[in-house]
Coordinates of C-alpha atoms in Angstrom, one line a residue:
Chain A
M3 CA -25.3 11.0 2.5
L4 CA -25.7 8.0 4.8
L5 CA -22.2 6.8 3.8
K6 CA -20.8 10.1 4.8
L7 CA -22.5 10.1 8.1
I8 CA -21.2 6.6 8.9
E9 CA -17.7 7.8 7.7
R10 CA -17.9 10.7 10.1
F11 CA -19.1 8.6 13.0
G12 CA -16.3 6.2 12.3
A13 CA -13.7 9.0 12.2
A14 CA -15.1 10.4 15.5
V15 CA -14.9 7.1 17.4
E16 CA -11.7 5.9 15.9
R17 CA -9.3 7.7 18.3
P18 CA -11.2 7.0 21.5
V19 CA -11.5 3.3 20.6
E20 CA -7.8 3.2 19.7
G21 CA -7.0 4.8 23.0
V22 CA -9.0 2.3 25.0
G23 CA -7.3 -0.5 23.1
R24 CA -3.8 0.8 23.7
C25 CA -4.7 1.4 27.3
L26 CA -5.8 -2.2 27.7
I27 CA -2.5 -3.4 26.0
L28 CA -0.6 -1.3 28.6
L29 CA -2.7 -2.9 31.3
S30 CA -1.9 -6.4 30.1
A31 CA 1.8 -5.5 29.9
T32 CA 1.6 -4.0 33.4
I33 CA 0.0 -7.2 34.9
K34 CA 2.6 -9.3 33.1
W35 CA 5.5 -7.3 34.6
I36 CA 4.0 -7.2 38.1
F37 CA 4.6 -11.0 38.4
R38 CA 8.1 -10.9 36.8
P39 CA 10.8 -10.7 39.4
P40 CA 12.6 -8.9 40.8
A41 CA 10.0 -6.7 42.5
D42 CA 11.1 -3.1 42.7
I43 CA 10.1 -2.6 46.3
R44 CA 11.9 0.7 46.8
N45 CA 10.3 2.3 43.8
I46 CA 6.9 1.0 44.9
F47 CA 7.3 2.4 48.4
K48 CA 8.3 5.7 46.9
Q49 CA 5.2 5.9 44.8
M50 CA 3.0 4.8 47.8
L51 CA 4.5 7.7 49.7
E52 CA 3.7 10.1 46.8
I53 CA 0.2 8.8 46.1
G54 CA -0.9 7.9 49.6
V55 CA 0.9 9.7 52.3
N56 CA 1.5 13.0 50.5
S57 CA -2.2 13.1 49.5
L58 CA -3.3 12.7 53.2
P59 CA -3.5 16.4 54.2
V60 CA -5.8 17.4 51.3
V61 CA -7.9 14.2 51.7
L62 CA -8.3 14.8 55.4
I63 CA -9.5 18.4 54.9
T64 CA -11.9 17.3 52.2
A65 CA -13.2 14.4 54.3
V66 CA -13.8 16.3 57.4
F67 CA -15.7 19.1 55.7
T68 CA -17.7 16.7 53.5
G69 CA -18.8 14.9 56.7
M70 CA -19.6 18.2 58.3
V71 CA -21.7 19.6 55.5
L72 CA -23.4 16.2 55.0
A73 CA -24.5 16.2 58.7
L74 CA -25.6 19.8 58.5
Q75 CA -27.7 19.4 55.4
S76 CA -29.2 16.1 56.6
Y77 CA -29.9 17.5 60.0
T78 CA -31.7 20.6 58.8
G79 CA -33.6 18.6 56.1
F80 CA -34.5 15.6 58.3
K81 CA -35.7 17.9 61.1
R82 CA -38.7 18.9 58.9
F83 CA -40.1 15.4 59.3
G84 CA -38.6 14.6 62.7
A85 CA -35.9 12.2 61.5
E86 CA -32.9 13.9 63.0
G87 CA -32.0 10.6 64.7
L88 CA -31.0 9.2 61.3
V89 CA -28.3 11.7 60.6
G90 CA -25.6 9.4 61.9
S91 CA -26.7 6.6 59.6
V92 CA -26.9 8.9 56.6
V93 CA -23.4 10.2 57.1
A94 CA -21.9 6.8 57.8
L95 CA -23.6 5.1 54.8
S96 CA -22.9 8.0 52.4
M97 CA -19.2 8.1 53.4
T98 CA -18.4 4.4 53.3
R99 CA -20.5 3.5 50.3
E100 CA -20.0 6.5 48.1
L101 CA -18.2 9.6 49.2
G102 CA -15.1 8.0 50.8
P103 CA -14.0 6.1 47.7
V104 CA -15.2 8.7 45.1
L105 CA -13.9 11.8 46.8
S106 CA -10.5 10.4 47.7
A107 CA -10.2 9.0 44.1
L108 CA -11.0 12.4 42.6
I109 CA -8.6 14.2 44.8
V110 CA -5.8 11.8 44.2
T111 CA -6.5 12.0 40.5
G112 CA -6.1 15.7 40.6
R113 CA -2.9 15.6 42.6
A114 CA -1.0 12.4 41.9
G115 CA -2.6 11.5 38.5
A116 CA -1.7 14.9 37.0
S117 CA 1.8 14.6 38.4
M118 CA 2.2 11.1 37.0
A119 CA 1.1 12.1 33.5
A120 CA 3.3 15.2 33.6
E121 CA 6.3 13.3 34.8
L122 CA 6.0 10.4 32.4
G123 CA 5.1 12.8 29.6
T124 CA 8.2 14.9 30.2
M125 CA 10.3 11.7 30.4
R126 CA 8.9 10.6 27.0
V127 CA 9.5 13.9 25.2
T128 CA 13.0 14.3 26.6
E129 CA 13.9 10.7 25.5
Q130 CA 14.3 9.5 29.1
I131 CA 12.0 6.6 28.5
D132 CA 14.1 5.6 25.4
A133 CA 17.2 6.0 27.6
L134 CA 15.7 3.5 30.1
E135 CA 15.3 1.0 27.3
T136 CA 18.8 1.5 26.1
L137 CA 19.9 0.7 29.7
A138 CA 18.2 -2.6 29.3
T139 CA 15.3 -1.6 31.7
N140 CA 11.7 -2.2 30.7
P141 CA 9.9 1.2 31.2
V142 CA 6.6 -0.5 31.9
K143 CA 8.1 -2.4 34.8
Y144 CA 10.2 0.5 36.0
L145 CA 7.6 3.3 35.6
V146 CA 4.1 1.9 35.3
V147 CA 4.1 -1.1 37.6
P148 CA 5.0 0.8 40.8
R149 CA 2.5 3.6 40.1
F150 CA -0.3 1.1 39.2
L151 CA 0.3 -1.0 42.3
S152 CA 0.6 2.0 44.6
G153 CA -2.7 3.5 43.2
T154 CA -4.5 0.2 43.7
I155 CA -3.1 -0.3 47.3
M156 CA -3.2 3.3 48.5
L157 CA -6.7 4.4 47.4
P158 CA -8.5 1.9 49.6
A159 CA -6.3 3.1 52.5
L160 CA -7.2 6.7 51.8
A161 CA -10.9 5.7 51.5
V162 CA -10.8 4.2 55.0
V163 CA -9.2 7.4 56.3
T164 CA -11.9 9.5 54.5
D165 CA -14.7 7.3 55.9
I166 CA -13.5 7.7 59.5
V167 CA -12.7 11.4 59.3
G168 CA -16.0 12.1 57.5
I169 CA -17.9 10.3 60.3
I170 CA -16.0 12.3 62.9
G171 CA -16.8 15.5 61.0
G172 CA -20.5 14.5 61.0
Y173 CA -20.4 13.8 64.7
F174 CA -18.8 17.1 65.4
V175 CA -21.5 19.1 63.7
T176 CA -24.4 17.0 64.8
V177 CA -23.4 16.6 68.4
M178 CA -21.2 19.5 69.2
L179 CA -22.7 22.3 67.1
L180 CA -26.4 21.2 66.7
G181 CA -26.7 19.7 70.1
A182 CA -28.0 16.2 69.2
S183 CA -27.3 13.3 71.6
S184 CA -24.0 11.7 71.2
K185 CA -25.3 8.3 72.1
A186 CA -28.1 8.5 69.5
Y187 CA -25.7 9.6 66.8
L188 CA -23.3 6.7 67.5
R189 CA -26.1 4.2 67.8
A190 CA -27.5 5.4 64.4
T191 CA -24.0 5.0 62.9
W192 CA -23.4 1.5 64.2
D193 CA -26.9 0.1 63.9
Y194 CA -27.3 0.7 60.2
L195 CA -23.7 0.2 59.0
N196 CA -22.8 -3.3 57.7
V197 CA -19.4 -4.7 57.0
D198 CA -20.7 -5.1 53.4
D199 CA -21.0 -1.3 53.1
I200 CA -17.4 -0.8 54.0
Y201 CA -15.8 -3.5 51.9
S202 CA -17.8 -2.8 48.8
G203 CA -16.7 0.8 49.2
L204 CA -13.1 -0.5 49.4
I205 CA -13.6 -2.6 46.3
K206 CA -14.7 0.5 44.5
A207 CA -11.6 2.4 45.8
C208 CA -9.3 -0.4 44.6
F209 CA -10.9 -0.1 41.1
F210 CA -10.7 3.7 41.1
G211 CA -7.0 3.5 42.2
A212 CA -6.1 1.1 39.5
S213 CA -8.0 3.1 36.9
F214 CA -6.6 6.5 37.6
A215 CA -3.0 5.2 37.8
L216 CA -3.3 3.3 34.6
I217 CA -5.0 6.1 32.7
S218 CA -2.5 8.7 34.0
C219 CA 0.5 6.5 33.1
Y220 CA -1.0 5.7 29.7
K221 CA -1.5 9.4 29.0
G222 CA 2.1 10.2 30.1
F223 CA 3.7 7.2 28.5
Y224 CA 2.4 8.0 25.0
T225 CA 2.8 11.7 25.1
K226 CA 3.8 13.3 21.8
G227 CA 4.7 16.9 20.8
G228 CA 6.9 18.6 23.4
A229 CA 5.7 20.9 26.2
E230 CA 2.3 21.3 24.6
G231 CA 1.9 17.5 24.5
V232 CA 2.8 17.2 28.1
G233 CA 0.1 19.8 29.0
R234 CA -2.4 17.9 26.9
A235 CA -1.5 14.6 28.5
T236 CA -1.9 16.0 32.0
T237 CA -5.3 17.5 31.3
G238 CA -6.3 14.4 29.5
A239 CA -5.2 12.2 32.4
V240 CA -7.3 14.2 34.9
V241 CA -10.4 14.5 32.7
V242 CA -10.5 10.9 31.5
S243 CA -9.6 9.5 35.0
S244 CA -12.3 11.6 36.6
M245 CA -14.9 10.6 34.0
T246 CA -14.0 6.9 34.3
I247 CA -14.2 7.1 38.1
L248 CA -17.7 8.8 38.0
I249 CA -19.1 6.6 35.3
S250 CA -17.7 3.3 36.6
D251 CA -19.0 4.4 40.1
Y252 CA -22.6 4.0 39.0
F253 CA -22.0 0.6 37.4
L254 CA -19.9 -0.7 40.3
S255 CA -22.6 0.5 42.8
A256 CA -25.3 -1.1 40.8
W257 CA -23.4 -4.4 40.8
L258 CA -22.1 -4.3 44.4
F259 CA -25.2 -2.9 46.2
K260 CA -27.9 -4.7 44.2
Chain B
M29 CA 53.0 -31.0 8.4
V30 CA 51.4 -30.6 11.8
S31 CA 52.4 -27.0 12.0
L32 CA 51.1 -26.3 8.5
N33 CA 47.8 -27.9 9.4
M34 CA 47.8 -25.8 12.6
F35 CA 48.5 -22.7 10.6
F36 CA 45.7 -23.5 8.1
H37 CA 43.3 -24.2 11.0
L38 CA 44.2 -21.0 12.8
T39 CA 43.9 -19.0 9.6
C40 CA 40.4 -20.4 9.0
Q41 CA 39.5 -19.6 12.5
S42 CA 40.7 -16.1 12.4
W43 CA 38.9 -15.6 9.0
Q44 CA 35.7 -17.0 10.6
F45 CA 36.3 -14.7 13.6
E46 CA 36.4 -11.8 11.2
I47 CA 33.1 -12.8 9.7
V48 CA 31.1 -13.3 12.9
N49 CA 32.6 -10.2 14.4
E50 CA 30.8 -7.9 12.1
M51 CA 29.2 -5.9 15.0
I52 CA 26.2 -4.3 13.3
E53 CA 24.6 -5.0 10.0
L54 CA 21.4 -3.5 8.6
I55 CA 20.0 -5.4 5.6
D56 CA 17.4 -3.7 3.4
V57 CA 15.7 -1.9 6.3
H58 CA 12.4 -0.2 5.6
K59 CA 10.4 1.9 8.0
A60 CA 7.4 4.1 7.5
F61 CA 5.4 6.3 9.9
A62 CA 1.8 6.9 9.2
G63 CA 2.3 5.8 5.6
K64 CA 5.3 8.1 5.1
A65 CA 8.4 6.1 4.2
V66 CA 11.5 7.2 6.2
L67 CA 13.9 4.4 5.5
R68 CA 13.6 2.7 2.1
G69 CA 16.1 -0.1 2.1
V70 CA 19.0 0.9 4.2
N71 CA 22.1 -1.3 4.0
L72 CA 25.0 -0.6 6.4
K73 CA 27.8 -2.7 7.9
V74 CA 29.8 -1.7 10.9
E75 CA 32.9 -3.7 11.7
K76 CA 34.2 -4.4 15.2
G77 CA 36.2 -1.4 16.4
E78 CA 35.1 0.8 13.5
S79 CA 33.8 4.3 13.9
V80 CA 31.0 5.0 11.5
V81 CA 29.3 8.4 11.2
V82 CA 26.0 8.6 9.4
I83 CA 25.4 12.1 7.9
G84 CA 22.2 13.5 6.5
G85 CA 19.9 16.4 6.7
S86 CA 17.3 17.1 9.4
G87 CA 14.4 14.7 9.0
S88 CA 16.4 12.3 6.8
G89 CA 15.8 9.4 9.2
K90 CA 19.2 9.4 10.9
S91 CA 17.7 9.1 14.4
V92 CA 15.3 6.4 13.2
L93 CA 18.2 4.5 11.8
L94 CA 20.1 4.7 15.1
K95 CA 17.0 3.6 17.0
H96 CA 16.7 0.5 14.9
I97 CA 20.3 -0.5 15.8
I98 CA 19.5 -0.7 19.5
G99 CA 16.0 -2.2 18.9
L100 CA 14.0 0.9 20.1
L101 CA 12.2 0.7 16.7
K102 CA 11.5 -2.5 14.7
P103 CA 11.8 -2.4 10.9
D104 CA 8.7 -2.9 8.8
Q105 CA 10.9 -5.0 6.5
G106 CA 14.5 -6.0 6.5
T107 CA 16.9 -7.2 9.2
V108 CA 19.0 -5.6 11.9
M109 CA 21.9 -7.8 13.1
V110 CA 24.0 -7.2 16.1
S111 CA 26.9 -9.6 16.8
S112 CA 25.3 -11.9 14.2
I113 CA 22.0 -12.0 16.1
D114 CA 18.8 -10.9 14.3
L115 CA 17.1 -8.5 16.7
S116 CA 13.7 -9.5 15.3
E117 CA 14.2 -13.0 16.4
V118 CA 15.0 -12.4 20.1
D119 CA 12.4 -11.9 22.8
E120 CA 12.3 -9.0 25.3
D121 CA 14.9 -10.6 27.6
G122 CA 17.2 -11.5 24.7
L123 CA 16.9 -7.9 23.5
N124 CA 17.8 -6.6 26.9
E125 CA 20.8 -8.8 27.0
I126 CA 21.9 -7.4 23.6
R127 CA 21.3 -3.9 24.9
K128 CA 23.8 -4.4 27.7
K129 CA 26.4 -4.4 24.9
F130 CA 25.4 -0.9 24.0
G131 CA 25.8 2.6 25.4
M132 CA 23.9 5.4 23.9
L133 CA 24.4 9.1 24.2
F134 CA 21.2 11.0 23.4
Q135 CA 21.0 14.4 21.7
S136 CA 19.6 16.1 24.8
A137 CA 21.6 13.7 27.0
A138 CA 18.2 12.3 28.4
L139 CA 19.5 12.3 32.0
F140 CA 16.9 11.2 34.5
D141 CA 16.1 14.5 36.2
S142 CA 14.8 12.9 39.4
M143 CA 18.2 11.4 40.1
T144 CA 21.6 12.9 41.0
V145 CA 24.4 12.8 38.5
W146 CA 26.1 9.7 40.1
E147 CA 22.7 7.9 40.3
N148 CA 22.3 8.6 36.6
V149 CA 25.7 7.2 35.7
G150 CA 25.3 4.2 38.0
F151 CA 21.7 3.4 36.9
G152 CA 22.7 0.4 34.7
L153 CA 25.0 -0.9 37.4
K154 CA 22.3 -0.7 40.0
R155 CA 19.8 -2.5 37.8
H156 CA 22.0 -5.2 36.4
T157 CA 24.8 -5.9 38.9
L158 CA 25.0 -6.9 42.6
L159 CA 27.4 -4.0 43.5
T160 CA 26.7 -2.1 46.7
E161 CA 25.6 1.5 46.6
E162 CA 29.1 2.7 47.6
E163 CA 30.8 0.6 44.9
I164 CA 28.3 2.0 42.3
K165 CA 29.0 5.6 43.5
D166 CA 32.8 5.0 43.3
T167 CA 32.5 3.5 39.7
A168 CA 30.3 6.4 38.7
I169 CA 32.8 9.0 40.0
Q170 CA 35.5 7.1 38.1
K171 CA 33.5 7.2 34.9
L172 CA 32.8 10.9 35.4
R173 CA 36.5 11.6 35.8
L174 CA 37.1 9.7 32.5
V175 CA 34.8 12.2 30.7
G176 CA 36.5 15.1 32.5
L177 CA 34.1 15.9 35.2
V178 CA 34.9 16.2 38.9
N179 CA 32.9 17.3 41.9
V180 CA 29.6 16.9 40.1
A181 CA 28.5 13.5 41.4
D182 CA 26.0 14.8 44.0
L183 CA 24.5 17.6 41.8
M184 CA 21.1 17.3 40.0
P185 CA 21.1 17.3 36.2
S186 CA 19.2 20.6 36.2
E187 CA 22.3 22.2 37.8
L188 CA 24.5 21.3 34.8
S189 CA 25.3 23.2 31.6
G190 CA 24.5 21.6 28.2
G191 CA 28.1 20.4 27.7
M192 CA 28.3 18.9 31.1
R193 CA 25.0 17.1 30.6
K194 CA 26.4 15.5 27.5
R195 CA 29.5 14.4 29.4
V196 CA 27.3 12.9 32.1
G197 CA 25.2 11.2 29.4
L198 CA 28.5 9.8 28.0
A199 CA 29.6 8.6 31.4
R200 CA 26.3 6.8 31.8
A201 CA 26.7 5.3 28.4
I202 CA 30.1 3.9 29.2
A203 CA 29.3 2.8 32.8
M204 CA 28.5 -0.8 31.9
E205 CA 31.6 -1.0 29.7
P206 CA 29.7 -1.5 26.4
E207 CA 31.1 -2.9 23.2
I208 CA 29.2 -0.5 21.1
L209 CA 28.6 3.2 21.6
L210 CA 25.8 5.1 19.8
Y211 CA 25.9 8.9 19.5
D212 CA 22.8 10.8 18.5
E213 CA 24.0 14.2 17.3
P214 CA 26.7 14.5 19.9
T215 CA 27.8 18.1 19.1
T216 CA 24.4 19.6 18.3
G217 CA 23.5 22.6 20.5
L218 CA 27.0 23.1 21.8
D219 CA 29.4 26.0 21.3
P220 CA 32.4 25.2 18.9
I221 CA 34.9 24.7 21.7
M222 CA 32.6 22.4 23.7
A223 CA 31.7 20.5 20.4
D224 CA 35.4 19.9 19.7
A225 CA 35.9 18.8 23.3
I226 CA 33.1 16.2 22.9
N227 CA 34.7 15.1 19.6
E228 CA 38.0 14.6 21.4
L229 CA 36.2 12.6 24.1
I230 CA 34.5 10.4 21.5
I231 CA 38.0 9.6 20.0
K232 CA 39.3 9.0 23.5
M233 CA 36.5 6.6 24.3
R234 CA 37.3 4.7 21.2
E235 CA 41.0 4.5 22.0
T236 CA 40.8 3.7 25.7
L237 CA 37.7 1.5 25.7
N238 CA 38.2 -0.1 22.2
V239 CA 34.6 0.3 21.3
T240 CA 32.7 0.1 18.0
S241 CA 30.8 3.4 17.5
V242 CA 28.0 4.7 15.3
A243 CA 27.3 8.4 15.4
I244 CA 24.7 10.4 13.5
T245 CA 25.3 14.0 12.9
H246 CA 25.0 16.9 10.4
D247 CA 28.1 18.5 11.8
M248 CA 30.7 17.8 9.1
K249 CA 33.6 19.0 11.2
S250 CA 32.7 16.5 13.8
A251 CA 32.1 13.8 11.2
Y252 CA 35.6 14.3 9.6
K253 CA 37.2 14.2 13.0
I254 CA 35.6 11.1 14.6
A255 CA 34.9 8.8 11.6
D256 CA 36.7 5.9 10.0
T257 CA 33.8 5.7 7.6
I258 CA 31.2 8.3 6.7
A259 CA 27.9 7.1 5.2
M260 CA 25.3 9.5 3.8
L261 CA 21.6 8.9 4.3
Y262 CA 19.4 10.5 1.8
N263 CA 15.9 9.7 0.7
G264 CA 15.8 6.8 3.1
E265 CA 18.9 5.1 1.6
I266 CA 22.6 5.1 2.2
V267 CA 23.7 6.9 -1.0
A268 CA 27.4 7.1 -0.3
K269 CA 29.9 5.5 1.9
G270 CA 33.7 6.0 2.3
T271 CA 36.5 7.3 4.4
P272 CA 36.4 10.9 5.4
E273 CA 39.0 11.6 2.6
E274 CA 36.9 9.9 0.0
I275 CA 33.8 11.8 1.1
R276 CA 35.6 15.1 1.1
N277 CA 36.8 14.5 -2.5
T278 CA 33.6 12.8 -3.9
S279 CA 32.0 14.0 -7.1
D280 CA 28.6 12.8 -6.1
P281 CA 26.4 16.0 -6.4
V282 CA 24.1 15.0 -3.5
V283 CA 27.1 14.5 -1.1
R284 CA 28.9 17.6 -2.4
Q285 CA 25.9 19.7 -1.7
F286 CA 25.5 18.4 1.8
I287 CA 29.2 18.6 2.8
E288 CA 29.5 22.1 1.3
G289 CA 26.3 23.2 3.0
R290 CA 24.6 24.7 -0.1
A291 CA 20.9 25.4 -0.4
E292 CA 21.1 25.0 -4.2
G293 CA 21.5 21.5 -5.6
P294 CA 19.8 18.1 -6.1
I295 CA 18.8 17.7 -2.4
V296 CA 15.1 18.7 -2.1
L297 CA 14.4 20.4 1.2
E298 CA 11.1 19.1 2.5
G299 CA 8.4 21.9 2.7
V300 CA 10.7 24.5 1.1
E301 CA 9.6 26.0 -2.2
R302 CA 12.3 26.4 -4.8

């Protein structure tokens, strides 16, 4: 009975553990190939455009409305105990420390992560990745490295944009719509915001960018089983990346803001 | 005396030359996937300039065999030699150097669908030479013409028919002027006329580029047409090898069943009840 239970447990954890192991092997290969010349600058810029610039519209809209709703909720809540003056601080701290990195990471995962997994998955099942190898081109260097680097570089950049636009959204609601003092809002924003808040948010964004890019590439790179496999890889990339972002967010926050 | 010595020396040299110029050699290659043996001791030699066709049923491990030759798969046991170099003894860079000797045409052509036709053909040149973009495009157009395609350079692969895609795949395979060409089911999925045109093209490649070629197929018409030597893969081993004429006249019941395309015979179809 006990043996069967252990056996079942073993069978249940075998695949996830194997997945983590293979993902880490892909990470080590990726890091190795990052430092092997020649750098594929053109390909990296192409991916930066795809991950960063093309995600900008959806990130901007999300950021402005998140800042707005945050200000609205905080204002009406804080009014009950006369703390409306702190809305600026709440918006600024929430955006820089938490929402900027996490929201931009989740949006980019849904957009670029899904597309990475689908593209690489299709390349795998149509033998394009094998074709790369036969053309003496390492597929990790050609496909994974540019995506991994772009994810790691562009997510902090998007997080900065999200921070700024969120704070502007908060300002708009608090000052323009709810009639609070502009000076008080800005003072509350600046007085309580430290450089630490911003850069620890950016460290998180870096980590999220590297994670979603690696997981999405991994899911695509090892796709099996035709069109259905590509679908599975895409879903898996978004689900696993999002979970990794949300879970690691807690641990990174506990470490960075202790 | 001197000239006799010289003659002896030259003869030895040319004999040696013959030996080291065995392009491809598979020695006792075993490969299993998830405990299921696919190759069980394959031995195959391909001489320089020879055209070998490996025939065998679906799922017999032909593609696995081909992937071993170019190092996409590593044998569990046994050796794969290319130009006298053991593939298991070279590192990643060494393997890539060896791969530059190869051109491979995939069954589905495996064109990069994010690139135009000429970018596909010029991919290897762009990665491994210092040619300018214009020079690469010119070379690509020239290779496309060699496979019978004109005015397609700027199209995307999705705009091409199956036969045209195979031709582009072939142009990409020959772009780096390889010594060895590998063909994975070159005529599968094509109509009989297009299939024959691809066969003609394979013969033309061999004659004009003087390449060694290995093809895998289950299309006997194609095998008879393009092969110097036909080898049959069955049960993970090479069970017969000979010229097209020898294979055509063989009395081996396994080979006979396959070349005649009969369901009844010694070959056991996997998953099919008798």
